[in-house]
Amino acid sequence: MDNYSAVIHDAELWQSVLRMLLVGAITVPATVLLALLFALLLDTARARFTRFTRLAIFLPYAVPGVIATLLWGFLYLPATSPIGGRHIDFFGTSMVDVSVANIAVWGAVGFNMVVMYTSLRGLPPEIHEAARIDGASELQIALRVKVPLICPAIAMCTLFTVLAALQLFNEPNTLQPLSNAISLTWVPLMKIYTDAFVDSDIHLAAATSIVFAVGILAVSLLVGRLAQTRWGAAGAVAKEQR
């Protein structure tokens, strides 16, 4: 119980939780909205080269996380960056959260896009044709017809993205040697790893792991319930209108 008490009163752990939530506040909406945007654009009647575009968007998901982080890390470094690294401090305190979130978004958008695009392609084409006959524009069809009907897919992608944000580890851990702004305890999983294998405090690490696992389970259930209630109701209304 002393270990659990130490976890609850560990200020460094709570700071790492806040950093994780900050990165997640960037990652989750950016990933879901970009994936939805790409899926809707690829599903339009005027879309061209859709196979190549789908592959290009999905390809980053196939790149292992450590390799992707190293690639972006060298893009961020001033000595090797072709994207303005000499003028923008990507590893500075004010930018490091965005830099880490960018890598996570880059790697996750493709998977979510494929899920949403598959759902869009499964919709009956008669729905789109009826909306066009009624005078709806492509934007109106996308927002008022397509999006409500694929609400379950959007909810599932949102849940997966939230879980990935809570398990943030590879990106900051790989970038840590390159940035002074990323400490060994920057996010909770890095804190657990450091306690266990750097400070050799296995008991504190085990207690932190259990507390963190319970927290992730609670957040997952909450997000799943909210997504099911909100998006499920919207999808049901859309099906009734159809």
Coordinates of C-alpha atoms in Angstrom, one line a residue:
M1 CA 0.0 0.0 0.0
D2 CA 2.9 2.3 0.5
N3 CA 3.8 1.9 -3.2
Y4 CA 0.3 2.9 -4.2
S5 CA 0.4 5.9 -1.8
A6 CA 3.6 6.9 -3.4
V7 CA 2.1 6.7 -6.9
I8 CA -0.9 8.9 -5.9
H9 CA 1.4 11.5 -4.4
D10 CA 4.0 11.4 -7.2
A11 CA 4.0 14.9 -8.7
E12 CA 6.3 13.9 -11.5
L13 CA 3.8 11.2 -12.6
W14 CA 0.9 13.6 -12.7
Q15 CA 3.0 16.0 -14.8
S16 CA 3.7 13.2 -17.2
V17 CA -0.1 12.5 -17.3
L18 CA -0.7 16.1 -18.2
R19 CA 1.8 16.0 -21.0
M20 CA 0.2 12.8 -22.4
L21 CA -3.2 14.5 -22.3
L22 CA -1.9 17.6 -24.0
V23 CA -0.4 15.5 -26.8
G24 CA -3.6 13.5 -27.0
A25 CA -5.7 16.6 -27.3
I26 CA -3.7 17.3 -30.5
T27 CA -3.5 13.8 -31.8
V28 CA -7.0 12.5 -31.4
P29 CA -9.0 15.2 -33.2
A30 CA -6.3 15.8 -35.9
T31 CA -6.1 12.0 -36.7
V32 CA -9.9 11.4 -36.8
L33 CA -10.7 14.6 -38.8
L34 CA -7.9 14.2 -41.3
A35 CA -8.8 10.5 -41.8
L36 CA -12.5 11.5 -42.3
L37 CA -11.5 14.3 -44.7
F38 CA -9.3 12.0 -46.8
A39 CA -12.0 9.3 -46.9
L40 CA -14.7 11.8 -48.0
L41 CA -12.4 13.2 -50.7
L42 CA -11.5 9.8 -52.1
D43 CA -15.2 8.9 -52.2
T44 CA -16.3 11.8 -54.3
A45 CA -17.3 11.2 -57.9
R46 CA -14.6 13.4 -59.2
A47 CA -11.7 11.6 -57.4
R48 CA -8.9 10.4 -59.6
F49 CA -6.0 8.1 -58.9
T50 CA -7.8 6.8 -55.8
R51 CA -5.8 3.6 -55.6
F52 CA -2.4 5.4 -55.6
T53 CA -3.7 8.0 -53.2
R54 CA -5.1 5.4 -50.7
L55 CA -1.8 3.6 -50.8
A56 CA 0.2 6.8 -50.3
I57 CA -2.0 7.8 -47.3
F58 CA -1.9 4.3 -45.8
L59 CA 1.8 3.7 -46.3
P60 CA 3.0 5.6 -43.1
Y61 CA 1.0 3.2 -41.0
A62 CA 3.1 0.4 -42.4
V63 CA 6.3 2.0 -41.2
P64 CA 7.4 0.8 -37.8
G65 CA 7.0 3.5 -35.1
V66 CA 10.6 3.7 -34.1
I67 CA 11.8 4.1 -37.7
A68 CA 9.1 6.7 -38.4
T69 CA 10.2 8.6 -35.3
L70 CA 13.8 8.5 -36.3
L71 CA 13.0 9.8 -39.8
W72 CA 11.0 12.7 -38.3
G73 CA 13.7 13.3 -35.7
F74 CA 16.3 13.9 -38.3
L75 CA 13.9 16.1 -40.2
Y76 CA 13.5 18.1 -37.0
L77 CA 17.2 18.4 -36.3
P78 CA 18.6 21.8 -37.4
A79 CA 21.8 20.2 -38.9
T80 CA 19.8 17.8 -41.2
S81 CA 16.4 19.4 -41.6
P82 CA 15.2 20.5 -45.0
I83 CA 11.9 21.9 -43.5
G84 CA 13.1 24.9 -41.6
G85 CA 14.8 23.3 -38.7
R86 CA 17.3 26.1 -38.5
H87 CA 14.6 28.7 -37.9
I88 CA 12.1 26.6 -35.9
D89 CA 13.1 24.8 -32.7
F90 CA 11.0 21.6 -33.1
F91 CA 12.6 20.2 -30.0
G92 CA 12.0 23.3 -27.9
T93 CA 9.7 23.4 -24.9
S94 CA 7.0 25.3 -26.8
M95 CA 7.1 23.0 -29.9
V96 CA 8.0 19.5 -28.7
D97 CA 4.4 18.5 -27.9
V98 CA 3.4 19.4 -31.5
S99 CA 6.4 17.6 -32.9
V100 CA 5.6 14.4 -31.1
A101 CA 1.9 14.7 -31.9
N102 CA 2.7 15.2 -35.6
I103 CA 4.6 11.9 -35.8
A104 CA 1.7 10.1 -34.1
V105 CA -0.8 11.6 -36.5
W106 CA 1.3 10.9 -39.5
G107 CA 1.4 7.2 -38.6
A108 CA -2.2 6.7 -37.6
V109 CA -4.2 8.7 -40.3
G110 CA -3.8 6.0 -42.9
F111 CA -5.4 3.2 -40.9
N112 CA -8.4 5.3 -39.8
M113 CA -8.8 6.6 -43.4
V114 CA -9.1 3.0 -44.7
V115 CA -11.7 2.1 -42.1
M116 CA -13.8 5.1 -42.9
Y117 CA -13.4 4.8 -46.7
T118 CA -14.4 1.2 -46.6
S119 CA -17.6 2.2 -44.7
L120 CA -18.3 4.8 -47.3
R121 CA -17.9 2.4 -50.1
G122 CA -20.4 0.1 -48.5
L123 CA -23.2 2.7 -48.6
P124 CA -25.8 2.1 -51.3
P125 CA -25.2 4.4 -54.3
E126 CA -28.9 5.1 -54.5
I127 CA -28.6 7.4 -51.5
H128 CA -26.1 9.7 -53.2
E129 CA -28.1 9.7 -56.4
A130 CA -31.3 10.6 -54.6
A131 CA -29.5 13.5 -52.8
R132 CA -28.1 14.8 -56.0
I133 CA -31.5 14.7 -57.7
D134 CA -32.9 16.7 -54.8
G135 CA -30.2 19.3 -55.5
A136 CA -27.7 18.6 -52.8
S137 CA -24.1 19.6 -53.4
E138 CA -21.2 17.3 -52.8
L139 CA -20.4 19.1 -49.5
Q140 CA -24.0 18.7 -48.4
I141 CA -24.0 15.0 -49.3
A142 CA -20.8 14.5 -47.4
L143 CA -21.9 16.3 -44.2
R144 CA -25.6 15.4 -44.1
V145 CA -25.7 11.9 -45.7
K146 CA -22.3 10.2 -45.6
V147 CA -21.0 11.3 -42.3
P148 CA -24.1 10.3 -40.3
L149 CA -24.3 6.9 -41.9
I150 CA -20.7 6.0 -41.1
C151 CA -20.9 7.2 -37.5
P152 CA -20.1 3.7 -36.1
A153 CA -16.8 3.6 -38.1
I154 CA -15.9 7.1 -36.8
A155 CA -16.7 6.1 -33.3
M156 CA -14.5 3.0 -33.6
C157 CA -11.6 5.0 -35.0
T158 CA -12.0 7.6 -32.3
L159 CA -11.8 4.9 -29.6
F160 CA -8.7 3.3 -31.2
T161 CA -7.0 6.7 -31.5
V162 CA -7.7 7.6 -27.8
L163 CA -6.2 4.2 -26.7
A164 CA -3.1 4.9 -28.8
A165 CA -2.8 8.4 -27.3
L166 CA -2.9 6.9 -23.8
Q167 CA -0.2 4.4 -24.7
L168 CA 2.2 7.1 -26.0
F169 CA 5.8 5.8 -25.6
N170 CA 7.7 5.0 -28.8
E171 CA 7.8 8.6 -30.2
P172 CA 9.0 10.5 -27.1
N173 CA 11.3 7.7 -25.9
T174 CA 13.0 7.5 -29.3
L175 CA 13.3 11.3 -29.5
Q176 CA 14.5 11.7 -26.0
P177 CA 18.3 11.5 -26.8
L178 CA 17.7 14.3 -29.5
S179 CA 15.8 16.7 -27.3
N180 CA 16.6 18.3 -23.9
A181 CA 12.9 19.1 -23.5
I182 CA 12.0 15.4 -23.3
S183 CA 12.9 13.9 -20.0
L184 CA 13.1 10.2 -19.1
T185 CA 9.7 10.6 -17.4
W186 CA 8.0 12.7 -20.0
V187 CA 4.9 10.5 -20.3
P188 CA 3.6 7.8 -17.9
L189 CA 4.9 4.8 -19.7
M190 CA 8.4 6.4 -19.8
K191 CA 8.1 7.0 -16.1
I192 CA 7.2 3.4 -15.5
Y193 CA 10.1 2.2 -17.7
T194 CA 12.5 4.5 -15.9
D195 CA 11.4 3.4 -12.4
A196 CA 11.7 -0.2 -13.3
F197 CA 14.9 -0.4 -15.5
V198 CA 16.8 2.8 -14.7
D199 CA 16.1 3.3 -11.0
S200 CA 15.6 -0.4 -10.3
D201 CA 12.4 0.3 -8.3
I202 CA 10.3 -2.6 -9.6
H203 CA 7.7 -2.3 -6.8
L204 CA 6.9 1.4 -7.6
A205 CA 6.8 0.6 -11.3
A206 CA 4.4 -2.3 -10.7
A207 CA 2.1 -0.2 -8.6
T208 CA 2.2 2.6 -11.2
S209 CA 1.5 0.1 -14.0
I210 CA -1.6 -1.2 -12.2
V211 CA -3.0 2.3 -11.5
F212 CA -2.3 3.3 -15.1
A213 CA -4.0 0.2 -16.5
V214 CA -7.1 0.8 -14.4
G215 CA -7.1 4.4 -15.6
I216 CA -6.9 3.4 -19.2
L217 CA -9.7 0.9 -18.7
A218 CA -11.9 3.5 -17.2
V219 CA -11.2 6.0 -20.0
S220 CA -11.8 3.4 -22.6
L221 CA -15.2 2.4 -21.2
L222 CA -16.1 6.1 -20.9
V223 CA -15.1 7.0 -24.4
G224 CA -16.7 3.8 -25.8
R225 CA -20.0 4.6 -24.0
L226 CA -20.0 8.2 -25.1
A227 CA -19.2 7.3 -28.7
Q228 CA -21.8 4.6 -28.8
T229 CA -24.4 7.0 -27.4
R230 CA -23.6 10.0 -29.6
W231 CA -22.6 8.4 -32.9
G232 CA -25.0 5.5 -32.5
A233 CA -27.9 7.8 -32.1
A234 CA -26.8 9.9 -35.1
G235 CA -26.4 6.8 -37.2
A236 CA -29.9 5.5 -36.2
V237 CA -31.5 8.8 -37.2
A238 CA -29.7 8.8 -40.5
K239 CA -30.9 5.2 -41.3
E240 CA -34.5 6.2 -40.4
Q241 CA -34.3 9.2 -42.7
R242 CA -32.9 7.0 -45.4

